[in-house]
CSV table of C-alpha atoms in Angstrom, one decimal:
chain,number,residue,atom,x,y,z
A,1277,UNK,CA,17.6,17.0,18.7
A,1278,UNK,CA,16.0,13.6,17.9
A,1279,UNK,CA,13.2,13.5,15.7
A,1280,UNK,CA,10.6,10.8,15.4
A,1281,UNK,CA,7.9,10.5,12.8
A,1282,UNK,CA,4.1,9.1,13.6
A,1283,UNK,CA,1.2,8.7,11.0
A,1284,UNK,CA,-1.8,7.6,11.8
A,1285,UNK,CA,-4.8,7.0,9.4
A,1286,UNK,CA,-8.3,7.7,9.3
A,1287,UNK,CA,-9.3,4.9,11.6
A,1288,UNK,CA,-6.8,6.3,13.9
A,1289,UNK,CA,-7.9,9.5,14.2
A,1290,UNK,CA,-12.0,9.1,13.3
A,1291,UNK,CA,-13.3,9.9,17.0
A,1292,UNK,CA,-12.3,11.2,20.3
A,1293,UNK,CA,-11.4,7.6,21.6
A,1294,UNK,CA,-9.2,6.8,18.6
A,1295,UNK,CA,-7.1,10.1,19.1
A,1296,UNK,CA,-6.7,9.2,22.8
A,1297,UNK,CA,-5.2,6.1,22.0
A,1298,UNK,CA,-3.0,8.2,19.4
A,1299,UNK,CA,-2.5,10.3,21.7
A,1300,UNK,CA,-1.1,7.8,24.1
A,1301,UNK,CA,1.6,6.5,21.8
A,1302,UNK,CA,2.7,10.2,21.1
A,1303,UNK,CA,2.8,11.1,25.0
A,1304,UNK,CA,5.4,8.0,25.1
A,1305,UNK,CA,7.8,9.4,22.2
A,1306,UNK,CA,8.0,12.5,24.5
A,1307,UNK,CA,8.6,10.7,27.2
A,1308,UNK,CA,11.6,8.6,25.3
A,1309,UNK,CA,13.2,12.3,24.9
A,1310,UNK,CA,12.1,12.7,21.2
A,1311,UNK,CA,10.3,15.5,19.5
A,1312,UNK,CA,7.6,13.9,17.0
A,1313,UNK,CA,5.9,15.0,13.8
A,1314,UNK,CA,2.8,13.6,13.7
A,1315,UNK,CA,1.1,12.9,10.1
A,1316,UNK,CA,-2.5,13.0,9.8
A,1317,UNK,CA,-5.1,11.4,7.4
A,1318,UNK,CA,-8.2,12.8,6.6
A,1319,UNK,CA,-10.9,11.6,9.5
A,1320,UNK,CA,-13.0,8.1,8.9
A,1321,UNK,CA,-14.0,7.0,6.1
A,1322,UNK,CA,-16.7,7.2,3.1
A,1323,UNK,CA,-20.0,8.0,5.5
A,1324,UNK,CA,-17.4,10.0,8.0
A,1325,UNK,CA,-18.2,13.7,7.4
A,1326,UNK,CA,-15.0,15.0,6.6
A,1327,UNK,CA,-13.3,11.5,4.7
A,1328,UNK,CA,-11.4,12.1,1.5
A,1329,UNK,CA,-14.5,10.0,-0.3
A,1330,UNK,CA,-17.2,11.6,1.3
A,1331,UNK,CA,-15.3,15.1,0.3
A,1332,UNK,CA,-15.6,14.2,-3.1
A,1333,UNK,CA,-19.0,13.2,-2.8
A,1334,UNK,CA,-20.3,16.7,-2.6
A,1335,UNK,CA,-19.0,17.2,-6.1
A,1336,UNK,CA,-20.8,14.2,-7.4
A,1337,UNK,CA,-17.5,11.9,-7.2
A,1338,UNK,CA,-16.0,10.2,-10.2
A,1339,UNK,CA,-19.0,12.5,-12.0
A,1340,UNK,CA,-17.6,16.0,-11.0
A,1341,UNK,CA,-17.3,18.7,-13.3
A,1342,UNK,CA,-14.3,20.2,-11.6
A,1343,UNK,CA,-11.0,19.8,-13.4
A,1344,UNK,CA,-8.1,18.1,-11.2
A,1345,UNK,CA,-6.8,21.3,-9.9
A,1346,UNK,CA,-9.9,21.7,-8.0
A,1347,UNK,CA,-10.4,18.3,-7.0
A,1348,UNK,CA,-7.4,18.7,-4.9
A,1349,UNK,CA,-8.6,22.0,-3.5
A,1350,UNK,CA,-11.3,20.0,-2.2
A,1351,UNK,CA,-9.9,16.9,-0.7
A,1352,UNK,CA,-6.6,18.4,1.0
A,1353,UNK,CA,-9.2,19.7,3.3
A,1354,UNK,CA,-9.7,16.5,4.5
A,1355,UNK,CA,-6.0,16.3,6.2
A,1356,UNK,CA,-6.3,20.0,7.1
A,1357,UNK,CA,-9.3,19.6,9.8
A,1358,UNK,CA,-7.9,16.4,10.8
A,1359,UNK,CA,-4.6,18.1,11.6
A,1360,UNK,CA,-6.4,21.5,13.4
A,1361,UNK,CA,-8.7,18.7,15.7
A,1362,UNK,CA,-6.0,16.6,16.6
A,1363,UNK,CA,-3.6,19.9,17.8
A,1364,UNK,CA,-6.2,21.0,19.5
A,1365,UNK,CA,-5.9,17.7,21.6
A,1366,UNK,CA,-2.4,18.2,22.1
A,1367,UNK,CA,-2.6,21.8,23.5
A,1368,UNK,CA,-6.1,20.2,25.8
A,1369,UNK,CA,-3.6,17.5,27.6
A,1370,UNK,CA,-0.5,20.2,27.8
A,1371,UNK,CA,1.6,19.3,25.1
A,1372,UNK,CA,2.8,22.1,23.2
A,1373,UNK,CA,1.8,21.7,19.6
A,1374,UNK,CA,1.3,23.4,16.4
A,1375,UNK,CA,-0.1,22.5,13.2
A,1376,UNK,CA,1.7,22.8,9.2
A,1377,UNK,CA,0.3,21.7,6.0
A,1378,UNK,CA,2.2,19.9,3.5
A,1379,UNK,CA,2.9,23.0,1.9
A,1380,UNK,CA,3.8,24.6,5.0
A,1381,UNK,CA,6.2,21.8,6.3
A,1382,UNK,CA,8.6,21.7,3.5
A,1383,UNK,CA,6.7,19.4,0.8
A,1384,UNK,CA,7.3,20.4,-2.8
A,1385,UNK,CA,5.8,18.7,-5.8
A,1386,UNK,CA,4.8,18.4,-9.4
A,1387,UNK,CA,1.8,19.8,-11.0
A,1388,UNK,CA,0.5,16.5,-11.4
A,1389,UNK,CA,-2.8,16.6,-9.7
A,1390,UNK,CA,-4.5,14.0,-8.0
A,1391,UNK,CA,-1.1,12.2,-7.8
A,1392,UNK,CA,1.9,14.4,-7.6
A,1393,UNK,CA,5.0,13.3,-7.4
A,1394,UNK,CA,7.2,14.7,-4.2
A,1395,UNK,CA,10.1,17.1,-6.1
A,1396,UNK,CA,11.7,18.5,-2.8
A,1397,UNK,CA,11.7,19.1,0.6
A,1398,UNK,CA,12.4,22.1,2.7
A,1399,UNK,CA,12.1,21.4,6.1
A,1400,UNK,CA,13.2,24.9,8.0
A,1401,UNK,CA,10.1,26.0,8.6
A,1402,UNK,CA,9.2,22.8,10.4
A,1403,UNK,CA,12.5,22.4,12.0
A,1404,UNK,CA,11.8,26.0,13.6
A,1405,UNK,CA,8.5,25.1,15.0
A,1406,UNK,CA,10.6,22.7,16.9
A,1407,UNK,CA,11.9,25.6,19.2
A,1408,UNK,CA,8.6,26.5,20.8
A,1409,UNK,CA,6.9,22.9,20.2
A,1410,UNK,CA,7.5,19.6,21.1
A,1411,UNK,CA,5.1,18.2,18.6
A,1412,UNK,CA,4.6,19.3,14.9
A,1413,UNK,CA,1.2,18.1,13.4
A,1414,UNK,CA,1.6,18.0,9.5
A,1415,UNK,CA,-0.9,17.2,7.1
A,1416,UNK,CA,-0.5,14.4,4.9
A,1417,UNK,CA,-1.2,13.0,1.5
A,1418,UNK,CA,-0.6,16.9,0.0
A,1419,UNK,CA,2.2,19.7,-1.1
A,1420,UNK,CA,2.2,22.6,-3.3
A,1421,UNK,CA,3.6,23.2,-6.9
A,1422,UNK,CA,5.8,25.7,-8.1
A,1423,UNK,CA,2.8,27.8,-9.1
A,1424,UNK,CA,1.7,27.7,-5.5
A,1425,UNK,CA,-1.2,25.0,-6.1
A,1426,UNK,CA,-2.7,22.9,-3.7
A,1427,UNK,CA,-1.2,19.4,-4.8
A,1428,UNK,CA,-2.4,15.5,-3.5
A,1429,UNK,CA,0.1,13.2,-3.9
A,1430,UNK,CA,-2.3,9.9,-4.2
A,1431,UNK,CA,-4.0,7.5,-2.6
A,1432,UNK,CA,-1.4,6.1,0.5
A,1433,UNK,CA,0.0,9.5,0.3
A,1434,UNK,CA,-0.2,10.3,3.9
A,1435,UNK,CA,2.1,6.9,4.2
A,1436,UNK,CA,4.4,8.7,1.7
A,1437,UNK,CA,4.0,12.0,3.4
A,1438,UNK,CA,5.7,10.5,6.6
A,1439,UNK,CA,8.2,8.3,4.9
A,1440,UNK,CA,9.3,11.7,3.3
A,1441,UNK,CA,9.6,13.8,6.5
A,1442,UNK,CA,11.5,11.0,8.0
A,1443,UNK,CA,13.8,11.0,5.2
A,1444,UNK,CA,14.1,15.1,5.3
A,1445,UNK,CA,14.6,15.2,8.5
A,1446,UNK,CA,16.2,11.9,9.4
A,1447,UNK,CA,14.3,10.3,11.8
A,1448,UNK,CA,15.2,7.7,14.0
A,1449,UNK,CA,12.5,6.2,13.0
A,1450,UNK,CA,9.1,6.2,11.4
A,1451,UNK,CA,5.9,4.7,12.6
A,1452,UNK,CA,2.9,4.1,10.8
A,1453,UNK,CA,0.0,3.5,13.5
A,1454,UNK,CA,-3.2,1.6,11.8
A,1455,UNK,CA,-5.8,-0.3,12.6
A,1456,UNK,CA,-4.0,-3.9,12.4
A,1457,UNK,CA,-1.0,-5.8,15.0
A,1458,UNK,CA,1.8,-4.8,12.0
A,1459,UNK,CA,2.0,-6.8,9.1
A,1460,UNK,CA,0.4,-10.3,8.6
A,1461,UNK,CA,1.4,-13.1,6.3
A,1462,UNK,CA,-1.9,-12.8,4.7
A,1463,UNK,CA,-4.9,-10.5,4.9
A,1464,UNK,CA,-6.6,-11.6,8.5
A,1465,UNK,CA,-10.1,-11.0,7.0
A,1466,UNK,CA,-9.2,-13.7,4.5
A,1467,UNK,CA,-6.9,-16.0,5.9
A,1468,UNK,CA,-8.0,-17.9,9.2
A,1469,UNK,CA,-4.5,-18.4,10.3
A,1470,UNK,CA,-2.7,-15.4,9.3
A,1471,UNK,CA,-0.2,-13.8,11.6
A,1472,UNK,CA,1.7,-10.7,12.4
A,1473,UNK,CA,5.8,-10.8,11.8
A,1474,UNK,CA,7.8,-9.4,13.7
A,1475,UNK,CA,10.3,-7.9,11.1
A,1476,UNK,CA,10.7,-7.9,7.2
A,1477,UNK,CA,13.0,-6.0,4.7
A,1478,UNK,CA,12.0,-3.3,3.0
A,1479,UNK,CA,11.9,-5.7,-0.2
A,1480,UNK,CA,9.3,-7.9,1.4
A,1481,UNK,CA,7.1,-5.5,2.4
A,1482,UNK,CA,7.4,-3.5,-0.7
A,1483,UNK,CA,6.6,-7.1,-3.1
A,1484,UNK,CA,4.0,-7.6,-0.8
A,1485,UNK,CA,2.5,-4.0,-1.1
A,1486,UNK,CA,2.8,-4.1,-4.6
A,1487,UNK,CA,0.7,-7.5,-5.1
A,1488,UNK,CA,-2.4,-6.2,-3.0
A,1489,UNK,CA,-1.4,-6.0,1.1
A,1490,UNK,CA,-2.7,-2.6,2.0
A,1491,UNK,CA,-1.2,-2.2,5.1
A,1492,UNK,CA,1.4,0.6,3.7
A,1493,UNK,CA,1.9,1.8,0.2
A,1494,UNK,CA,4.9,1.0,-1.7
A,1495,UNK,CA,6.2,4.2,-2.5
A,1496,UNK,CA,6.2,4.9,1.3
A,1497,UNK,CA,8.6,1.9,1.5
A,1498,UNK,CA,11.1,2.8,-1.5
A,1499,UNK,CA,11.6,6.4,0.3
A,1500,UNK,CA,12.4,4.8,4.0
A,1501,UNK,CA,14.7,2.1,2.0
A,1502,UNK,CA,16.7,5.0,0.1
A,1503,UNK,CA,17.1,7.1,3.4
A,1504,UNK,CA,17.5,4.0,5.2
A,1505,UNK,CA,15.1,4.8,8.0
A,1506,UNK,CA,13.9,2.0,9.6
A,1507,UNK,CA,10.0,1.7,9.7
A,1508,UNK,CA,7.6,0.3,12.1
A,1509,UNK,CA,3.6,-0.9,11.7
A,1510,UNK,CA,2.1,-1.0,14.2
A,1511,UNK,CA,-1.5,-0.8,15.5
A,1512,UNK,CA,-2.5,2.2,17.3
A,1513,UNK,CA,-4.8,0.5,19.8
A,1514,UNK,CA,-2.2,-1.6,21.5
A,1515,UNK,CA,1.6,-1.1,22.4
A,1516,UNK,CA,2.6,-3.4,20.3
A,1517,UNK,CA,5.7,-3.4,18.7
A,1518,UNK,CA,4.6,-4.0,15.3
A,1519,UNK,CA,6.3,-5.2,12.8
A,1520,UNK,CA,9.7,-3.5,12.0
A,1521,UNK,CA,10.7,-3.0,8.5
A,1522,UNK,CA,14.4,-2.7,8.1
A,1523,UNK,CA,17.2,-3.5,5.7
A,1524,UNK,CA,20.0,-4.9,8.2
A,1525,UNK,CA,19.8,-8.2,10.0
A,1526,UNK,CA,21.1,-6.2,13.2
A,1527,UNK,CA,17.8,-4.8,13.4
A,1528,UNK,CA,16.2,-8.1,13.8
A,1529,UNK,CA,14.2,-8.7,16.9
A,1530,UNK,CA,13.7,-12.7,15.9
A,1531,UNK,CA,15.1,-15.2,13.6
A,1532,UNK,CA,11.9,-14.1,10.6
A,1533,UNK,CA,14.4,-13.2,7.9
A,1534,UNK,CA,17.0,-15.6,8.2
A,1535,UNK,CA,16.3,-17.7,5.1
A,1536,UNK,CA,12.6,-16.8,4.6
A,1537,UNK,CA,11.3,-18.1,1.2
A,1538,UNK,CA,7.9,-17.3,1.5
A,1539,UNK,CA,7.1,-13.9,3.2
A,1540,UNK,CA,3.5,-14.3,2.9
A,1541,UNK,CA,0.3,-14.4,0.5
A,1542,UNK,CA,-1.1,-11.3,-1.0
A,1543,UNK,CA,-4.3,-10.8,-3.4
A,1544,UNK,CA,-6.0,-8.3,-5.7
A,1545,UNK,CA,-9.9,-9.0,-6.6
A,1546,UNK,CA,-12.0,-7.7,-8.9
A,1547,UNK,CA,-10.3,-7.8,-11.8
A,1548,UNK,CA,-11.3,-8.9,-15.3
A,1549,UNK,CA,-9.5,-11.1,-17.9
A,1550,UNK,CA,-9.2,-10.9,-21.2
A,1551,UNK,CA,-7.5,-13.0,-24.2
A,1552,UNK,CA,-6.9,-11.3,-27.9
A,1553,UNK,CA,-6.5,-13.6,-31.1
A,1554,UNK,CA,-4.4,-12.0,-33.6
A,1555,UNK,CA,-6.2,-11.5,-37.5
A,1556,UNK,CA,-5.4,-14.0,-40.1
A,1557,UNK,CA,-2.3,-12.2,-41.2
A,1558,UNK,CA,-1.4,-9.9,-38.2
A,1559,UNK,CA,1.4,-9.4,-36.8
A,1560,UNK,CA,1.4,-6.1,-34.9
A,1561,UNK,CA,-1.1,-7.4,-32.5
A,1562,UNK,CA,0.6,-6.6,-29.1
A,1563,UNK,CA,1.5,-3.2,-30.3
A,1564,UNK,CA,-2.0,-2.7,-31.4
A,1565,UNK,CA,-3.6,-3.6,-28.3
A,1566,UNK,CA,-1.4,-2.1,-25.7
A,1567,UNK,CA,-1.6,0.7,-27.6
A,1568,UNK,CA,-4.8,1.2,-27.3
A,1569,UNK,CA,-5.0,0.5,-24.0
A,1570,UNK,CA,-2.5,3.5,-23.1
A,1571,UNK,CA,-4.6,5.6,-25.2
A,1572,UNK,CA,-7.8,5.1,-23.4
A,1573,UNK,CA,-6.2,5.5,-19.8
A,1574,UNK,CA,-6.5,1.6,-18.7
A,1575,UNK,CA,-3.7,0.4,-17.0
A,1576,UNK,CA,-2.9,-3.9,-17.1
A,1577,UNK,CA,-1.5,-6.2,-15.4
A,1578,UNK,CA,-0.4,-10.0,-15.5
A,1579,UNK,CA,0.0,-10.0,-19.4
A,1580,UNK,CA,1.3,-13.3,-20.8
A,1581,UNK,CA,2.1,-12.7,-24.7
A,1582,UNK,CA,2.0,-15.3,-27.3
A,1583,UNK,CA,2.7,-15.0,-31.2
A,1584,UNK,CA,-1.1,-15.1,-32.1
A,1585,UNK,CA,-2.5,-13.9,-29.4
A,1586,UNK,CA,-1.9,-11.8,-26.0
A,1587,UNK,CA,-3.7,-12.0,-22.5
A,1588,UNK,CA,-3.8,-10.2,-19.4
A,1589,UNK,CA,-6.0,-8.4,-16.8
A,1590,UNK,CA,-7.8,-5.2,-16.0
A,1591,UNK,CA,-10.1,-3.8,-13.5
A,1592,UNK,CA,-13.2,-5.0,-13.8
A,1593,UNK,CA,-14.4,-1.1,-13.5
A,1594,UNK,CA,-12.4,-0.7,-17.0
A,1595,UNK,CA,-13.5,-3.9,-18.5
A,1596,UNK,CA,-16.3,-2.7,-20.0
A,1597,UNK,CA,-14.2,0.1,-22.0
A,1598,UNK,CA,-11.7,-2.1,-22.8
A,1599,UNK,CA,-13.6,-4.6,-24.3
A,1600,UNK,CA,-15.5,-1.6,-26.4
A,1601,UNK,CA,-11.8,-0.1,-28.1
A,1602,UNK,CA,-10.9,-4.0,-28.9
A,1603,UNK,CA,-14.0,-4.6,-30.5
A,1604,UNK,CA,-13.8,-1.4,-32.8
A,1605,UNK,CA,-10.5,-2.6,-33.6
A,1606,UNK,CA,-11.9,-5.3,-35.3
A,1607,UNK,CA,-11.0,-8.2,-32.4
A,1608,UNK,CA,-13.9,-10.1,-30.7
A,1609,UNK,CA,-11.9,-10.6,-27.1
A,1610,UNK,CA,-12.4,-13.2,-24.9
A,1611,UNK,CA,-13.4,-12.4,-21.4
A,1612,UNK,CA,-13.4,-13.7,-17.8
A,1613,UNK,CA,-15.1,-11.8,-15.3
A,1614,UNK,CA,-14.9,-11.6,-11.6
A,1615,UNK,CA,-10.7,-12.9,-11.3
A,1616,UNK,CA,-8.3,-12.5,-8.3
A,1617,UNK,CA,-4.7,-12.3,-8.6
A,1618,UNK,CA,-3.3,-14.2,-6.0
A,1619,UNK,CA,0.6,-14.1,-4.9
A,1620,UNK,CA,2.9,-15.7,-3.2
A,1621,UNK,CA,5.8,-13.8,-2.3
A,1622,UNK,CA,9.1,-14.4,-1.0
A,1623,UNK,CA,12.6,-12.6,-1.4
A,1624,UNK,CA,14.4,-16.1,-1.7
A,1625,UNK,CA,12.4,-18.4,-4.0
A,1626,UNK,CA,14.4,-17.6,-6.9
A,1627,UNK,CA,16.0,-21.2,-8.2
A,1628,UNK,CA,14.6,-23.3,-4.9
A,1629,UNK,CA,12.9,-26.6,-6.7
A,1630,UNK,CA,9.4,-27.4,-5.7
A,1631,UNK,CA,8.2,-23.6,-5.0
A,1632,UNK,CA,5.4,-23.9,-8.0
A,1633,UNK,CA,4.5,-27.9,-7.2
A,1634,UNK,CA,3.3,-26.4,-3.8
A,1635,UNK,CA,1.4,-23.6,-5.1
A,1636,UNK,CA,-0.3,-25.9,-8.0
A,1637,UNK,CA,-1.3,-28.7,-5.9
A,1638,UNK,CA,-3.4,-27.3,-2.8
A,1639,UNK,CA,-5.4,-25.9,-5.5
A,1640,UNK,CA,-5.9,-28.4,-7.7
A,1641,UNK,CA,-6.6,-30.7,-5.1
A,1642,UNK,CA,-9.5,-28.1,-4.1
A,1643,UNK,CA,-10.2,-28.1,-7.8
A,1644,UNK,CA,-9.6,-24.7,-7.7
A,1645,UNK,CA,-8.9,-23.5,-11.5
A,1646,UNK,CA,-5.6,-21.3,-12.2
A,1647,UNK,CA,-6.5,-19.5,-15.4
A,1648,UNK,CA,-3.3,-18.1,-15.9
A,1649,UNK,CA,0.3,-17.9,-13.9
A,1650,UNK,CA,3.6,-15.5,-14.2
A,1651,UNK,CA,6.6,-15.0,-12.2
A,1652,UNK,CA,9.3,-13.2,-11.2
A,1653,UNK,CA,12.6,-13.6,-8.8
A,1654,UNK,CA,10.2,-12.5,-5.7
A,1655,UNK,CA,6.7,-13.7,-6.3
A,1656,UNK,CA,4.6,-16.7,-8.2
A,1657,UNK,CA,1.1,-15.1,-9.7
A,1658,UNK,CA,-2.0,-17.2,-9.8
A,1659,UNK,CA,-5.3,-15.5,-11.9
A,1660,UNK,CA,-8.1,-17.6,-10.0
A,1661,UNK,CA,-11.7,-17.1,-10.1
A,1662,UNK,CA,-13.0,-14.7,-7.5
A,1663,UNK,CA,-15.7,-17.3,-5.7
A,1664,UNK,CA,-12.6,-19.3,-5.0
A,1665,UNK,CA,-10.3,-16.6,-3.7
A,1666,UNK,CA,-10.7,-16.9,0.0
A,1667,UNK,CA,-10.0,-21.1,-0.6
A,1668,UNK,CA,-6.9,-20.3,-2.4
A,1669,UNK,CA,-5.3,-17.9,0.0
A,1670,UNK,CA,-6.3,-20.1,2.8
A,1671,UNK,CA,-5.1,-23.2,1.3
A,1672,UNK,CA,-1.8,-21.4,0.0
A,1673,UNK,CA,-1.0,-19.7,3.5
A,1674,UNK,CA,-1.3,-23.7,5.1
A,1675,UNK,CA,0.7,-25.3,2.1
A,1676,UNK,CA,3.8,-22.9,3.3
A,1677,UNK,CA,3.3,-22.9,6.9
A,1678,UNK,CA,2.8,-19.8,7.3
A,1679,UNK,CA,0.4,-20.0,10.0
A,1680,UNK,CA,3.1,-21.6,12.4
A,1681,UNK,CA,5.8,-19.5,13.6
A,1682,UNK,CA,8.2,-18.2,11.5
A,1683,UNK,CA,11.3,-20.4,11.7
A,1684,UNK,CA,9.0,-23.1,10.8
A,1685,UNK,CA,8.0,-21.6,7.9
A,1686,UNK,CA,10.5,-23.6,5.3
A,1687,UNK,CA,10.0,-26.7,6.4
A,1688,UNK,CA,7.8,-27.6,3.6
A,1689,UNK,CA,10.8,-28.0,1.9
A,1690,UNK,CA,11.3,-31.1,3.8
A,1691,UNK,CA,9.4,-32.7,1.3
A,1692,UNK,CA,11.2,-32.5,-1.4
């Protein structure tokens, strides 16, 4: 029996004509010979009535008295519906169907509510569905605990729900339908040029998940990469191949990997800076403030430390809590509102000369201030002012050609 896996989002599956393209690219799996589990997301968005968001509106959102435990009562309903509405489709156009929750197909997980963490899978039940159906309609983005609790595995779980089953089961392959042509070199609403590719590595995609592209979550990535399942994004509205996500050059439909440097720009807004000064005499400042910061739930990012002094980033819905534990410390931070992180990532610009000159000169040439930079093997961060974000992406994305095609995209290096 050869399994494929299919998940398709909330855009995907929002309204009748949505699921009748989704039900299109399911009708070809069958046709290929495969049986398919299908992964659902909750329907729509915030507005649509049965949206994860709009769930938790009824409760008064972030304001809800209910304790964790119940919030995931609540929103695994979401996926539940959406699964029941879109079997209900299948059986309408003759497909033999049947619908699982997580719980139900196999997903096991910690008691970690809101954001479990997938402990084990047991896939029989879902493997013996497989005798009377050809398609399996699983819920994603939830499991249940050992105590027999409802759990959600976070935000991108349904990408990790299907990633999983793939593993479990192991798929030929998994695709993730969405509302994009696969994924781009930069964020299309952003950049004017940016592109689809045609394949990446699982590293790529997960460096470029990591620094802000939404097209898939991370965590989806690191499970395909360990089962080594390849991975497909694709868009459900077209039958587009996508772009495939892969570890082994054999799997390459093009020449995009072969000595990429620069995969493509990602970018995080709304963030917040903020610089600490150490106290005449202090030198426990870093442990201090991070400290602190742990303690009052506020995660950072892009931190740059110094002897006297430390900076980095949060979200600008923490700032103001931040800034209100430094200053009973004692410390009278200094703070830059309204920042975007923006990053250029590529597998292979470790040790290549010139990589920083072309990210520092298309924006200072747009006098485009860089209030604070980092690095790593894999990606070059900027800290920019948001009012200049969409000018730095764009002006990034040209300076390494990545609006041409992709074995064009190192011949900036021709310059140097």
């Amino acid at each position: 029996m050869k399994i494929i896996v299919q998940k398709f989002g909330g855009t995907s599956v929002r309204d009748p004509q949505s699921r009748e393209f989704a039900l299109n690219h399911i009708k070809s799996g069958l046709n290929e010979g495969y049986k398919v589990v299908v992964v659902v997301s909750a329907m729509g968005r915030m507005g649509d009535p049965y949206a994860t968001d709009t769930l938790l509106s009824l409760v008064n959102g972030p304001a809800t008295l209910l304790n964790e435990r119940e919030q995931d009562l609540l929103l695994s309903c979401g996926e539940v519906i959406s699964s029941v509405v879109f079997t209900n489709m299948l059986l309408q156009n003759g497909i033999k169907a049947t619908a699982l929750t997580g719980g139900q197909a196999g997903f096991r997980t910690s008691q970690d509510y809101t954001n479990a963490k997938i402990l084990e899978m047991e896939t029989d039940r879902l493997l013996n569905e497989f005798e009377s159906a050809d398609v399996v309609v699983v819920t994603g983005f939830q499991g249940v605990a050992e105590n027999g609790d409802v759990t959600t595995i976070g935000r991108g779980g349904s990408d990790t729900s299907a990633a999983a089953l793939g593993a479990a089961l192991g798929a030929e392959y998994v695709d993730i339908f969405t509302d994009v042509e696969g994924i781009m070199t930069a964020d299309p609403r952003i950049a004017e040029k940016a592109r689809p590719m045609s394949v990446v590595t699982y590293t790529e995609v997960c460096n470029m998940a990591y620094q802000g592209a939404k097209v898939i979550h991370p965590r989806a990535v690191e499970i395909a990469m360990q089962a080594k399942v390849p991975m497909r994004i694709r868009s459900t509205y077209t039958d587009g191949e996508g772009t495939l996500v892969t570890s082994y050059p054999k799997h390459r439909r093009g020449s995009d990997i072969q000595e990429r440097l620069v995969t493509g720009i990602a970018h995080v807004g709304q963030i917040t800076q903020i610089k600490v000064h150490a106290k005449e005499g202090q030198y426990d400042l870093q442990t201090e403030v991070f400290t602190a910061m742990a303690n009052a739930r506020i995660s950072v990012d892009f931190i740059n430390i110094y002897p006297n002094g430390v900076i980095y980033t949060v979200s600008d819905k923490d700032a103001d809590t931040a800034i209100s534990v430094l200053k009973k410390l004692g410390h009278d931070p200094v703070v830059e509102p309204n920042c975007a992180k923006v990053s250029v990532v590529g597998a292979g610009i470790t040790g290549v000369p010139g990589v920083t000159a072309k990210i520092v000169t298309p924006l200072s040439e747009r006098g485009i201030q860089i209030l604070q930079s980092a690095d790593s093997h894999t990606t070059i961060w900027v800290l920019v002012k948001e009012k200049d974000l969409v000018e730095a992406v764009n002006a990034l994305h040209y300076a390494f050609n990545l609006h041409l095609e992709d074995d064009s995209a190192t011949d900036w290096m021709a310059d140097y």
